[in-house]
PDB file of C-alpha atoms in Angstrom:
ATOM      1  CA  UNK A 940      22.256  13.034 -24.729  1.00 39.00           C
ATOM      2  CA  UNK A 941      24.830  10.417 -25.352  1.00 39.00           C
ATOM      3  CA  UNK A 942      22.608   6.991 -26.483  1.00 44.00           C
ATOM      4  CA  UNK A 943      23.090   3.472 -24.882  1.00 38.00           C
ATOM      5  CA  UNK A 944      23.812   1.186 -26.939  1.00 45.00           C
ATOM      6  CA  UNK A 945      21.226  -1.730 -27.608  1.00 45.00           C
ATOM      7  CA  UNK A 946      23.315  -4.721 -26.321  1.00 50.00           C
ATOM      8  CA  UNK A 947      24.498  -2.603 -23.168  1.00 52.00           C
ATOM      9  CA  UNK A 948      21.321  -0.864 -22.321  1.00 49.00           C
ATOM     10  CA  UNK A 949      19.921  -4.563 -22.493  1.00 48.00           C
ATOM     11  CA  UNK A 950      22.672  -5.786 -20.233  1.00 53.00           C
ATOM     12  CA  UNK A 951      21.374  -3.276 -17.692  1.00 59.00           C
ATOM     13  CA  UNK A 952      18.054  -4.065 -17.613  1.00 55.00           C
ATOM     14  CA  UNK A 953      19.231  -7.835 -16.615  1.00 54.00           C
ATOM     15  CA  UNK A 954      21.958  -6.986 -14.100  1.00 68.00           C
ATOM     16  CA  UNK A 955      19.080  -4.728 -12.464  1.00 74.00           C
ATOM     17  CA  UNK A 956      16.467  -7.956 -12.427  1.00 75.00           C
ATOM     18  CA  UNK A 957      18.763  -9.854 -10.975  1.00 80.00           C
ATOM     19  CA  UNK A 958      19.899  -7.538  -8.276  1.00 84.00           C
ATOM     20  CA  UNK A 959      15.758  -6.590  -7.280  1.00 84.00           C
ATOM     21  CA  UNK A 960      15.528 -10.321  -7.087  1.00 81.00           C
ATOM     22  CA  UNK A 961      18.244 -10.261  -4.384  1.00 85.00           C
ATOM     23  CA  UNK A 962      17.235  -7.430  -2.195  1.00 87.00           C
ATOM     24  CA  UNK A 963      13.611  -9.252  -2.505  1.00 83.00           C
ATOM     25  CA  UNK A 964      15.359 -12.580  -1.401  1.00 80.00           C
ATOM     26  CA  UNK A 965      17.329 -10.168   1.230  1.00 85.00           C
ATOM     27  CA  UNK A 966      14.323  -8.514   3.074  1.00 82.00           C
ATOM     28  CA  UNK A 967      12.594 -11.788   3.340  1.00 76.00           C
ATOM     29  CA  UNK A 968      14.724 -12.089   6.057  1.00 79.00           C
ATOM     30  CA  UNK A 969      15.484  -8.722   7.185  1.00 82.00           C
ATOM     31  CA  UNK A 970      12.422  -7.352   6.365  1.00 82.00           C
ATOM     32  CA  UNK A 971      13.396  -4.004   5.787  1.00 86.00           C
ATOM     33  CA  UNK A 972      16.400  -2.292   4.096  1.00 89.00           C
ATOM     34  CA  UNK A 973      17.948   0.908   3.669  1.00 91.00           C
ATOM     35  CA  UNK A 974      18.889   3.074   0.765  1.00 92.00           C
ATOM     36  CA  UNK A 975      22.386   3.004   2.358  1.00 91.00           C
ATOM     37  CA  UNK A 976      22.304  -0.679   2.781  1.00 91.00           C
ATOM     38  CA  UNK A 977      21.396  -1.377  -1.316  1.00 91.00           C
ATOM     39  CA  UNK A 978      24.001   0.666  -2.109  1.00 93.00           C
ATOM     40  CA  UNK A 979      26.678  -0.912   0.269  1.00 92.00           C
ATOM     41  CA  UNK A 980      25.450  -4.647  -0.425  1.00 90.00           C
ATOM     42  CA  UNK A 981      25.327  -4.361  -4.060  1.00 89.00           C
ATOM     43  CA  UNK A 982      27.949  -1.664  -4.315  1.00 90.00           C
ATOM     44  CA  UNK A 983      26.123   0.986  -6.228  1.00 91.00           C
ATOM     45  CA  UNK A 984      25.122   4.703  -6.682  1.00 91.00           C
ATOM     46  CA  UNK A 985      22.382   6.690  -4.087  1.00 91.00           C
ATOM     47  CA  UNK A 986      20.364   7.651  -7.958  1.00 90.00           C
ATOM     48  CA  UNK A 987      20.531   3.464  -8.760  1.00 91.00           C
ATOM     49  CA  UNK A 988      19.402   2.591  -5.431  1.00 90.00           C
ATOM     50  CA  UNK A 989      16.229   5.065  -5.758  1.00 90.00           C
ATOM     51  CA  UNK A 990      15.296   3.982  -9.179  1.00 89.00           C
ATOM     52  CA  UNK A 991      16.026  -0.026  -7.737  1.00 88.00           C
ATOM     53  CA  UNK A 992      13.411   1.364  -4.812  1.00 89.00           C
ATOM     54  CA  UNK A 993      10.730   3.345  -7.069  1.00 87.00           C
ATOM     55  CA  UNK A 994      10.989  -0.117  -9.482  1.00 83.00           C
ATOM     56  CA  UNK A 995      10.051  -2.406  -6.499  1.00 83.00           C
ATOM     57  CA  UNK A 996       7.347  -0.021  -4.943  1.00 81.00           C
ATOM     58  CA  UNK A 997       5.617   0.306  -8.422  1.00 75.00           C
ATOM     59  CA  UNK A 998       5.638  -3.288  -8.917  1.00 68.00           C
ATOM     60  CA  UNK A 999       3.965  -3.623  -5.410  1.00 67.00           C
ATOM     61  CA  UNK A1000       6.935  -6.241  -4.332  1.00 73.00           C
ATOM     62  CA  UNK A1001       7.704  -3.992  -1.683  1.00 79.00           C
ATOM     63  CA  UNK A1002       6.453  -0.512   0.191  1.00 82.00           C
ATOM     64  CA  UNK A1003       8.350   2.688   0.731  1.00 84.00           C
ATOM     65  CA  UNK A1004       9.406   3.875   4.145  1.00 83.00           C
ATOM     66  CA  UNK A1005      11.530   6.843   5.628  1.00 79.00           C
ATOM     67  CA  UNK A1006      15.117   6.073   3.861  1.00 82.00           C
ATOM     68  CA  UNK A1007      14.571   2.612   2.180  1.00 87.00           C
ATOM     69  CA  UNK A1008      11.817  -0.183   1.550  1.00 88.00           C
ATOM     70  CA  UNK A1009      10.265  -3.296   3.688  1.00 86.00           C
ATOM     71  CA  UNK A1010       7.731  -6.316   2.597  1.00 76.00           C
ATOM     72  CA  UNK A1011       4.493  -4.816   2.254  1.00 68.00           C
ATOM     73  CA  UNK A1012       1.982  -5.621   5.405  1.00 55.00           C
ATOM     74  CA  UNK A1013      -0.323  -8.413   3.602  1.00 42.00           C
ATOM     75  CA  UNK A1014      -1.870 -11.241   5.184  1.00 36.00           C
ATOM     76  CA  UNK A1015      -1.524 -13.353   1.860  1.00 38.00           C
ATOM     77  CA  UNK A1016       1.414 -14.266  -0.163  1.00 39.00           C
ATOM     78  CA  UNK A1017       3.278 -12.235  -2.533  1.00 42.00           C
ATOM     79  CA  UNK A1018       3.963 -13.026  -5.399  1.00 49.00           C
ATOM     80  CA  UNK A1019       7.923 -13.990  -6.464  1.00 49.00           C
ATOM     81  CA  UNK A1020       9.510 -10.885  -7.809  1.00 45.00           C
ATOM     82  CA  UNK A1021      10.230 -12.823 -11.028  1.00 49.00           C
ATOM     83  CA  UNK A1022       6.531 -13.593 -11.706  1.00 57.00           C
ATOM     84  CA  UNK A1023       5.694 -10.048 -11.285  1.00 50.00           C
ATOM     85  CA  UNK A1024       8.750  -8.554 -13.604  1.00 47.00           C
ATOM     86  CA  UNK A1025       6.513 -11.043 -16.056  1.00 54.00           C
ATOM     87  CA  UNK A1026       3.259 -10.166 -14.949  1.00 57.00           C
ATOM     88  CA  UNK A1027       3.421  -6.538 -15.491  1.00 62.00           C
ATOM     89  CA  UNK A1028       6.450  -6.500 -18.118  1.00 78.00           C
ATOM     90  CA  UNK A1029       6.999  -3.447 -20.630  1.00 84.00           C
ATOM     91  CA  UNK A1030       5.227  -5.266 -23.954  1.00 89.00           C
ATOM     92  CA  UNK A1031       2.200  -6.207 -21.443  1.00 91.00           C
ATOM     93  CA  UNK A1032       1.572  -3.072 -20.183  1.00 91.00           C
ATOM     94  CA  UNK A1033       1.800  -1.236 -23.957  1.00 93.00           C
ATOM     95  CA  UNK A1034      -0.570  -3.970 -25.009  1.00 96.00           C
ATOM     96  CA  UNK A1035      -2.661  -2.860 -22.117  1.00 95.00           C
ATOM     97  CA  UNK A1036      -2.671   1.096 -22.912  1.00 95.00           C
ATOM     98  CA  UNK A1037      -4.063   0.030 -26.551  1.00 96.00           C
ATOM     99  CA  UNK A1038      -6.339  -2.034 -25.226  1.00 97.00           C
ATOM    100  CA  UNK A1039      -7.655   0.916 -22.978  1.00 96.00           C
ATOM    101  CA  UNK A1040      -7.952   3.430 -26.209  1.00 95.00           C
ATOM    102  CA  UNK A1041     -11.175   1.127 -26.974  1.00 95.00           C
ATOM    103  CA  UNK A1042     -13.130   1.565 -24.005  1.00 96.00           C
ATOM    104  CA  UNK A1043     -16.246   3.746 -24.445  1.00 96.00           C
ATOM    105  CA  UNK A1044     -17.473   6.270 -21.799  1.00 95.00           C
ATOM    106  CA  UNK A1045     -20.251   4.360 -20.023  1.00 96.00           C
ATOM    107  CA  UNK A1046     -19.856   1.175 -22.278  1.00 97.00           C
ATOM    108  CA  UNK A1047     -20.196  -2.331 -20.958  1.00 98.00           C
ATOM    109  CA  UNK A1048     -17.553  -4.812 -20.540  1.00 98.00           C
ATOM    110  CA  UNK A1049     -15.902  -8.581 -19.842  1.00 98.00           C
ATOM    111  CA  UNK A1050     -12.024  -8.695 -18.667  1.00 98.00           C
ATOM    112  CA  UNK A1051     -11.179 -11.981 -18.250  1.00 97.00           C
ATOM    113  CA  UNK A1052      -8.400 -13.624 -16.100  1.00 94.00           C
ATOM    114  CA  UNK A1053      -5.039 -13.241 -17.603  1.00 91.00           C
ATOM    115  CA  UNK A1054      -1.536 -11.517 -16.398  1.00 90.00           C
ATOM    116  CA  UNK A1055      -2.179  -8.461 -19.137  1.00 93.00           C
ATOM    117  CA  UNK A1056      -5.374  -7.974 -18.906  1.00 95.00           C
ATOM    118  CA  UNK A1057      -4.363  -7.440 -15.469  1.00 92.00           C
ATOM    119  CA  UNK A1058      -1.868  -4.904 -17.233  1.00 92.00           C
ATOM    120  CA  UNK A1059      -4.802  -3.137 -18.881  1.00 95.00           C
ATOM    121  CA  UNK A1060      -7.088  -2.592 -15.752  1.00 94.00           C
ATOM    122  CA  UNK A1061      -3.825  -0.847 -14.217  1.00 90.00           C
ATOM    123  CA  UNK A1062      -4.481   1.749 -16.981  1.00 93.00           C
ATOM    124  CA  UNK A1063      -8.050   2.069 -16.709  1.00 95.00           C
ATOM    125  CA  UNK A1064      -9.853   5.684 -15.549  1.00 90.00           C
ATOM    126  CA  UNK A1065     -13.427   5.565 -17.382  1.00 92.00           C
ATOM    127  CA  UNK A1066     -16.649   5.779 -16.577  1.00 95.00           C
ATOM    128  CA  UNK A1067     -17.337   2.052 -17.583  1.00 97.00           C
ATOM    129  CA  UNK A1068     -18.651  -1.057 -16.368  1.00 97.00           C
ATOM    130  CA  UNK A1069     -16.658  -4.136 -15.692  1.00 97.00           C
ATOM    131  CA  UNK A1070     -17.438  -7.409 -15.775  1.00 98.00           C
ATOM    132  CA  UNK A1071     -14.910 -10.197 -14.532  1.00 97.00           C
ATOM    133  CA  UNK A1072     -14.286 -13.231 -12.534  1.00 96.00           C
ATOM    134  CA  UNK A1073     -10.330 -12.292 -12.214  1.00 93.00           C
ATOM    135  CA  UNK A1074      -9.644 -11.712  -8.422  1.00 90.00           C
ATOM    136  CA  UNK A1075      -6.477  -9.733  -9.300  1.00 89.00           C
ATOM    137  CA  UNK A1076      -8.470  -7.400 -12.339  1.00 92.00           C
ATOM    138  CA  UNK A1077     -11.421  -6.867  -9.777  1.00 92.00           C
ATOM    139  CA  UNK A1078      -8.953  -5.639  -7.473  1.00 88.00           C
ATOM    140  CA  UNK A1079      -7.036  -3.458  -9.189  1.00 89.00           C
ATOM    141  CA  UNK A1080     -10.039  -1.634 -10.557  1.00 91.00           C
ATOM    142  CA  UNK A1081     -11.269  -1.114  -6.888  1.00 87.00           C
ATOM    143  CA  UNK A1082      -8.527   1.592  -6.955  1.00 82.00           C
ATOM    144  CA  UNK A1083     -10.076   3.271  -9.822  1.00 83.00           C
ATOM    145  CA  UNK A1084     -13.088   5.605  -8.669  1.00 84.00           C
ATOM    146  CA  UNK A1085     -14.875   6.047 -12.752  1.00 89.00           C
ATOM    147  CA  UNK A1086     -15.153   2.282 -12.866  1.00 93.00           C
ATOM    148  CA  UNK A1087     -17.987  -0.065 -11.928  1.00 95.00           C
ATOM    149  CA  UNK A1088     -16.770  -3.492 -11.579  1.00 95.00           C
ATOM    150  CA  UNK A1089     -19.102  -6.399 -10.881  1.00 96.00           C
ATOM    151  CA  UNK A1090     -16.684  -9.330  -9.656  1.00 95.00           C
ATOM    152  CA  UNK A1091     -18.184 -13.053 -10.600  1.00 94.00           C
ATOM    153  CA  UNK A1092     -18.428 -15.374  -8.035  1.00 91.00           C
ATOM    154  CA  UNK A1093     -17.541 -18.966  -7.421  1.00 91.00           C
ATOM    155  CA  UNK A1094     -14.985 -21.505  -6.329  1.00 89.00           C
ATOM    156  CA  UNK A1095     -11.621 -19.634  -6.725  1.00 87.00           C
ATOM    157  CA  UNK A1096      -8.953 -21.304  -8.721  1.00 85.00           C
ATOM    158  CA  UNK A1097      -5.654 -20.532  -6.524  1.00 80.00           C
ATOM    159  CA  UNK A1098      -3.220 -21.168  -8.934  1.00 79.00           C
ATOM    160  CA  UNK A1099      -4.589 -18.948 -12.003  1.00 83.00           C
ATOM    161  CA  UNK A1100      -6.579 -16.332  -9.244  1.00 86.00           C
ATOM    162  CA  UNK A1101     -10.030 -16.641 -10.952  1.00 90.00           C
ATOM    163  CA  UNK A1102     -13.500 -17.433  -9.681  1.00 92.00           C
ATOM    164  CA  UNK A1103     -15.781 -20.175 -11.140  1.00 92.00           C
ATOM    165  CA  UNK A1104     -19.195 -21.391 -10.810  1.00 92.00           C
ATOM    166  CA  UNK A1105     -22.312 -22.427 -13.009  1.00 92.00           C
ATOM    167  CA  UNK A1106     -24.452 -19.154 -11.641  1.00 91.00           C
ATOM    168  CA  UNK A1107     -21.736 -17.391 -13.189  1.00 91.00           C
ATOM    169  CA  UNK A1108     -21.974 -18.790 -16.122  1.00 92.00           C
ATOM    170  CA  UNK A1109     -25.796 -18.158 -16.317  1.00 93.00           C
ATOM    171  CA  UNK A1110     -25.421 -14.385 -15.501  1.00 94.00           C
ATOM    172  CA  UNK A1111     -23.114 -13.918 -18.386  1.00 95.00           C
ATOM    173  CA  UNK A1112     -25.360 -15.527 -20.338  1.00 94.00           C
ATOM    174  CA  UNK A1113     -28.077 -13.019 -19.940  1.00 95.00           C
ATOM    175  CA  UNK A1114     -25.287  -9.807 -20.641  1.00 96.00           C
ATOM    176  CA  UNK A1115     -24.785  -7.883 -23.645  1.00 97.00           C
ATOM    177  CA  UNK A1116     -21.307  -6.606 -23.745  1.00 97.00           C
ATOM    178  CA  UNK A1117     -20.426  -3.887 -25.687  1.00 97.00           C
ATOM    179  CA  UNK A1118     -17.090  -5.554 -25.804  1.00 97.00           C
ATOM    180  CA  UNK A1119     -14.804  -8.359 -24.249  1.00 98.00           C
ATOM    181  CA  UNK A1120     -11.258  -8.109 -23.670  1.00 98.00           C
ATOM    182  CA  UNK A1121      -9.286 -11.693 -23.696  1.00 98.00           C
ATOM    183  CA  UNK A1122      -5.938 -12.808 -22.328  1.00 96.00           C
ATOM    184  CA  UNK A1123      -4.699 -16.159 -23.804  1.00 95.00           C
ATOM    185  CA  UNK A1124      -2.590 -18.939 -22.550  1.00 93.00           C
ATOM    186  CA  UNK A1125      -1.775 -19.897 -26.184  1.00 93.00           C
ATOM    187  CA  UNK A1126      -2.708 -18.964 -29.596  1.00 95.00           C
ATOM    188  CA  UNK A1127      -2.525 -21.886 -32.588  1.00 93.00           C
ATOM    189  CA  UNK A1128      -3.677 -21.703 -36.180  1.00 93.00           C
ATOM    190  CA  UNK A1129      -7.133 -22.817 -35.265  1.00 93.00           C
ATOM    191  CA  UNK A1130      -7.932 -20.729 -32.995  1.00 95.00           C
ATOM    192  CA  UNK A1131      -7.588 -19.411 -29.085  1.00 96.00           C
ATOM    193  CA  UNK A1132      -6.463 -21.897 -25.910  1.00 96.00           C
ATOM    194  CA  UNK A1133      -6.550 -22.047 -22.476  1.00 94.00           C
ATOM    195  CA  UNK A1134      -4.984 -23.720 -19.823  1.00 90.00           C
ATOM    196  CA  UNK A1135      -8.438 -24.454 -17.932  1.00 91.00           C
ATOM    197  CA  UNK A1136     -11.432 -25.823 -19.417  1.00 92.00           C
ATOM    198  CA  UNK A1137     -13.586 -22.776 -17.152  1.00 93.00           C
ATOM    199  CA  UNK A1138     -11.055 -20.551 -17.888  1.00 94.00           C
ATOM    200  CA  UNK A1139     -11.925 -21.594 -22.092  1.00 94.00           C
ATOM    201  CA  UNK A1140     -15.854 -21.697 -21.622  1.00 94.00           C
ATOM    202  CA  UNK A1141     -16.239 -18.604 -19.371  1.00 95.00           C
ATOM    203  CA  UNK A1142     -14.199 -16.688 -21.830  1.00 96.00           C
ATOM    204  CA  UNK A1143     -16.525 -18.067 -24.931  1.00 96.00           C
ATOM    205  CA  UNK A1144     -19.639 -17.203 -23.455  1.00 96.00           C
ATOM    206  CA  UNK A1145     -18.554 -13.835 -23.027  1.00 97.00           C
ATOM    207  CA  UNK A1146     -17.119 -13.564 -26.465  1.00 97.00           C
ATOM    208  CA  UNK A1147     -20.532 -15.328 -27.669  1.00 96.00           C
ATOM    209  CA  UNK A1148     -22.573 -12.297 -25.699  1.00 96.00           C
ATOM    210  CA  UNK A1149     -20.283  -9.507 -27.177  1.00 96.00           C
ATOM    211  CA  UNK A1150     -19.796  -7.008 -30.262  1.00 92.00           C
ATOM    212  CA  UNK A1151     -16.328  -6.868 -30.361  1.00 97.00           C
ATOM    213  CA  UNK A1152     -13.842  -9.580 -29.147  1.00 98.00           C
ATOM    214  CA  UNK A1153     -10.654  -8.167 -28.438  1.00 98.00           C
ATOM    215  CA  UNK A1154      -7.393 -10.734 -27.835  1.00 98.00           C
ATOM    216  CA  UNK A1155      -4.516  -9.150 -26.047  1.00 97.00           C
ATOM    217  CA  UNK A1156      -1.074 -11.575 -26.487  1.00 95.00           C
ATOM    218  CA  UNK A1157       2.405 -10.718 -26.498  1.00 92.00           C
ATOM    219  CA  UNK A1158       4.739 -12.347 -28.387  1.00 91.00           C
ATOM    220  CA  UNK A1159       5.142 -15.762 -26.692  1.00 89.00           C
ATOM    221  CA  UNK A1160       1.797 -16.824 -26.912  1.00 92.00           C
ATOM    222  CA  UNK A1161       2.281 -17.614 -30.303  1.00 91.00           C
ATOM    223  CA  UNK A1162       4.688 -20.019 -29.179  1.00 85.00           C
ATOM    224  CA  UNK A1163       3.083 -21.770 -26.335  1.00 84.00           C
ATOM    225  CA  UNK A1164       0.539 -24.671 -26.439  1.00 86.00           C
ATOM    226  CA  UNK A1165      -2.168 -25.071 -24.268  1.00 88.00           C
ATOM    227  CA  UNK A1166      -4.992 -27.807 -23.580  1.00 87.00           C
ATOM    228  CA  UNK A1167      -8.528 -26.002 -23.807  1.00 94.00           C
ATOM    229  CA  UNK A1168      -9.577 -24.246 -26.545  1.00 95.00           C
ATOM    230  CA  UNK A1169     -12.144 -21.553 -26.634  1.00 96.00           C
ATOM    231  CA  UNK A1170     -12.867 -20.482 -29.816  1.00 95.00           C
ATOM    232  CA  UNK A1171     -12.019 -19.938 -33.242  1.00 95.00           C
ATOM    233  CA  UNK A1172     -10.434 -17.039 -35.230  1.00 95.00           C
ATOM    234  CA  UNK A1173     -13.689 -16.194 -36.739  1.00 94.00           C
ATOM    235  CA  UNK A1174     -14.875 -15.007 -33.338  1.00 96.00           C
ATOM    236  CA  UNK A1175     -12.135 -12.475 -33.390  1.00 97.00           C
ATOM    237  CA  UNK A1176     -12.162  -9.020 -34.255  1.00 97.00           C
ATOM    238  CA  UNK A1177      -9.159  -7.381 -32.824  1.00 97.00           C
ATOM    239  CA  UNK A1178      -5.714  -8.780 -32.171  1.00 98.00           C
ATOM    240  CA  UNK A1179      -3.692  -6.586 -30.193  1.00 98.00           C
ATOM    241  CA  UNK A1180       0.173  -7.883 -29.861  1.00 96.00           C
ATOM    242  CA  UNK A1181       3.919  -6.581 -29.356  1.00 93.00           C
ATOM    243  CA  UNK A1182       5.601  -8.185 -32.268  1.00 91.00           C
ATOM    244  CA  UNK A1183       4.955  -8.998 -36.005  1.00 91.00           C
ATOM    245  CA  UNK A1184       2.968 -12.242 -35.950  1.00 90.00           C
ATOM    246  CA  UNK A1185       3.990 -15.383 -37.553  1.00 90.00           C
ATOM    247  CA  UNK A1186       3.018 -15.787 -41.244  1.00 93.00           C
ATOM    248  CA  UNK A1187       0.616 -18.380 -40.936  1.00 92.00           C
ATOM    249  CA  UNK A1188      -1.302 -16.367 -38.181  1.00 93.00           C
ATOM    250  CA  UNK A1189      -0.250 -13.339 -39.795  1.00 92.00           C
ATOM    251  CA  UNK A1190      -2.967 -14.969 -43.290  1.00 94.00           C
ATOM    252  CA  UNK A1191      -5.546 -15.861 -40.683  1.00 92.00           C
ATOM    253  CA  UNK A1192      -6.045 -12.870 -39.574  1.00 92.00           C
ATOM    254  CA  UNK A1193      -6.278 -11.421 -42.886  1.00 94.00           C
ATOM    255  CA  UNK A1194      -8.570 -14.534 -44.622  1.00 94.00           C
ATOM    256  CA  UNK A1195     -11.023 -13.438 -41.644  1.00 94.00           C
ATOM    257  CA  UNK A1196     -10.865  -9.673 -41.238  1.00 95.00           C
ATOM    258  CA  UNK A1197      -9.418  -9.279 -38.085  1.00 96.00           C
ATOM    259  CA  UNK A1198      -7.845  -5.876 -36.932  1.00 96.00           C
ATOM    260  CA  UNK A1199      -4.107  -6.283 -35.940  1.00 96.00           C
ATOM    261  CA  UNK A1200      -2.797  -3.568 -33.403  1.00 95.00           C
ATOM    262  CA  UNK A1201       1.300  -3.914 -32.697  1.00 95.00           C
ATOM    263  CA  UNK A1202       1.919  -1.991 -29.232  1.00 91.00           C
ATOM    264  CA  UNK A1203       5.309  -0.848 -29.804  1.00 78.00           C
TER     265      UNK A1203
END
């Protein structure tokens, strides 16, 4: 098989972005589209148009129907097509499969709110239990049949799609986890952030009633900066991640004994 090169096969993935973005803008209007239609509007192949198609319908921007796509029948919002090419991106969703590799048949567990932990409850089919106040992690695991999830209630924070209250807070309180799997808004030299202060304490309490704290962060969290901050590195015991960490992170990790995990 003749290889792509890097730069090119890079090139494609971009050109393809930006035309899913365009269809997307396209049936918001129309509201449904043909194969023959992609491939006359964007002058391209039957075999691009399907993969364009099977791209969209995976990512749940759009639903399949005899001969081409339309906007899935929701009564909510969907997301923009450029938040979910983020959302459930490549490095995200490896990060999630190594994530899944330490669940334990039966075990007992906090996911917290986050776009790849999100990424990691796509991947889930165990017999475990499930702790979260993440709208969007409680829902995708209501597709999985082996997992029991127990969905926190609250005041729902629209903007970040997680659920809030003080009852909540108490419950964890009296849980044992058997492990607690973290996404991060940011992550500094002294220690975890994020961008809400419930978001930060609902995420220490359950690291504060776990055995194992698990972080899951691609690459740019490293270079974000965010207001609340959780905890620090010496309540972490796995850091799972897409890329070789920064140096100073990189001696952290190794002055406190944390496990690093690259998912590439």
């Amino acid at each position: 098989m003749k290889r792509i090169p890097p730069n090119r096969k890079r090139w494609r993935i971009i050109y393809q972005e930006e035309r899913l973005v365009a269809i997307l803008d396209y049936l918001q209007k129309a509201r449904t589209m043909s194969v023959a239609d992609i491939c006359q509007r964007y002058t391209i192949s039957r075999d691009t148009a399907r993969r364009d198609i099977v791209k969209l319908v995976n990512q749940g921007a759009a639903t399949r129907t005899h001969g081409g796509i339309a906007l899935p029948d929701l009564g909510n919002k969907i997301l923009a097509y450029r938040d979910r090419l983020q959302t459930y991106s490549e490095e995200k969703m490896r990060i999630g499969k190594k994530a899944v590799s330490y669940l334990n048949t039966d075990g007992c567990y906090f996911l917290n709110a986050s776009t790849t932990i999100s990424c990691m409850a796509r991947q889930i089919d165990a017999q475990v239990s499930v702790f979260t106040q993440s709208l969007d992690v409680a829902e995708l695991l209501s597709q999985q049949q082996n997992a029991t999830v127990h969905l926190l209630g609250g005041k729902l924070n629209h903007e970040n799609r997680f659920f809030f209250s003080m009852e909540s807070a108490r419950q964890i309180e009296q849980i044992q986890f058997d492990g607690v799997f973290l996404g991060t808004a940011a992550i500094a030299e002294d220690g975890i952030y994020y961008e809400d202060e419930e978001d930060a304490w609902i995420s220490r309490l359950a690291a504060e009633r776990s055995e194992c704290t698990i972080i899951l962060a691609d690459h740019k969290k490293f270079d974000n900066r965010s207001r609340f901050k959780a905890f620090d590195w010496d309540t972490v015991d796995v850091l799972i991640t897409d890329r070789t960490l920064p140096q100073p992170i990189h001696t952290l990790m190794e002055t406190h004994g944390i496990q690093l995990i690259l998912a590439n």
